[in-house]
């Protein structure tokens, strides 16, 4: 495996009047700035898998995702940089025009195979996906990088030393792998809070627990989905614009906008005692904003 590393992420303060009023400090871990394609948290989730694949002598990484999956884009780019071939099993029919994300994945060298939603649910990999190499050379990563190795890598998201000052660590939740990393790495005085990007996915709590080598506390909030996964409302896009205008920090409508909104809502409601120091994990995903109608966002 070719040596590839990302620089440590910056931590920048988020300044809003509300925070002064409630006497809390809010910082942002800018994973969104780390790489244009391996967006945000995705490198951390991938790296332990890639290392294991290299140890097993595998040359091909195969993984799963939907048309707009940031995990697919990140896997394609990371594989190219680390010297693996990559195969993406994509849910649903091939569209006449590929999404920008899938186009980029293909340009990074990923072979795309489209399968029906039913086949996808069963994770039925078509034989053709193995044809170039044979099954022996293939290392499979689950959808979204979900798994203990993903959580193990995600423990490194918060730079060592920098994190101890915070009382609360907050992150957006898809599969929960990153949240498991945060919970696993958190210090005893820190609370870990996840904001689910999905509607009524109450299986997440158990899904996160399964990834932890030993039990660790965390809370998942389910009331900030804005209609469901990848759904949004005008209130959310207005919030994204206001947040950018006030702080200069861009968010994505699928994950991080819901996280930032939830944080403000909780702060407003007095959820955090005065003196609390919050770290919001900006897990990236900004390229996903391309699917919003032009002119929706001011950034
Ligand atoms: C993939 C993704 C997440 C979800 O991470 P999980 O580890 O699957 O919970 C959160 N934010 C962004 C921007 C993502 O792309």
Coordinates of C-alpha atoms and ligand atoms in Angstrom, one line a residue, residues 39-42 45 70-71 144-146 154 172-179 197 204 229 252 254-256 282-287, ligand 1:
X39 CA -14.3 14.2 2.2
X40 CA -14.2 14.6 5.9
X41 CA -14.6 11.6 8.1
X42 CA -14.3 9.1 5.2
X45 CA -13.1 5.2 8.4
X70 CA -19.8 10.2 -0.2
X71 CA -18.3 6.8 0.9
X144 CA -20.6 3.4 4.4
X145 CA -17.5 1.8 5.9
X146 CA -19.6 0.4 8.7
X154 CA -12.5 7.1 13.3
X172 CA -23.6 13.8 12.4
X173 CA -24.7 10.2 12.1
X174 CA -25.2 8.0 9.1
X175 CA -24.1 4.5 9.8
X176 CA -22.8 5.5 13.2
X177 CA -19.3 4.4 12.6
X178 CA -17.8 7.8 13.2
X179 CA -19.8 8.3 16.3
X197 CA -29.5 12.4 9.5
X204 CA -28.6 3.2 15.3
X229 CA -32.1 11.1 4.9
X252 CA -23.8 20.2 3.7
X254 CA -27.4 15.9 4.3
X255 CA -25.3 15.8 7.4
X256 CA -23.5 18.7 8.9
X282 CA -17.4 18.9 10.5
X283 CA -17.4 15.7 8.6
X284 CA -17.3 17.2 5.1
X285 CA -19.8 16.3 2.5
X286 CA -19.9 19.7 0.9
X287 CA -19.7 18.3 -2.6
Ligands
LIG1 C1 -20.7 9.7 5.5 C2 -20.9 11.0 6.3 C3 -21.4 11.0 7.6 C4 -21.8 9.7 8.3 O1 -20.8 9.1 8.9 P1 -21.1 7.7 9.6 O2 -19.7 7.3 10.1 O3 -21.6 6.7 8.6 O4 -22.1 7.9 10.7 C5 -21.5 12.2 8.2 N1 -21.2 13.4 7.6 C6 -20.7 13.4 6.3 C7 -20.5 14.7 5.7 C8 -20.6 12.2 5.6 O5 -20.2 12.2 4.3

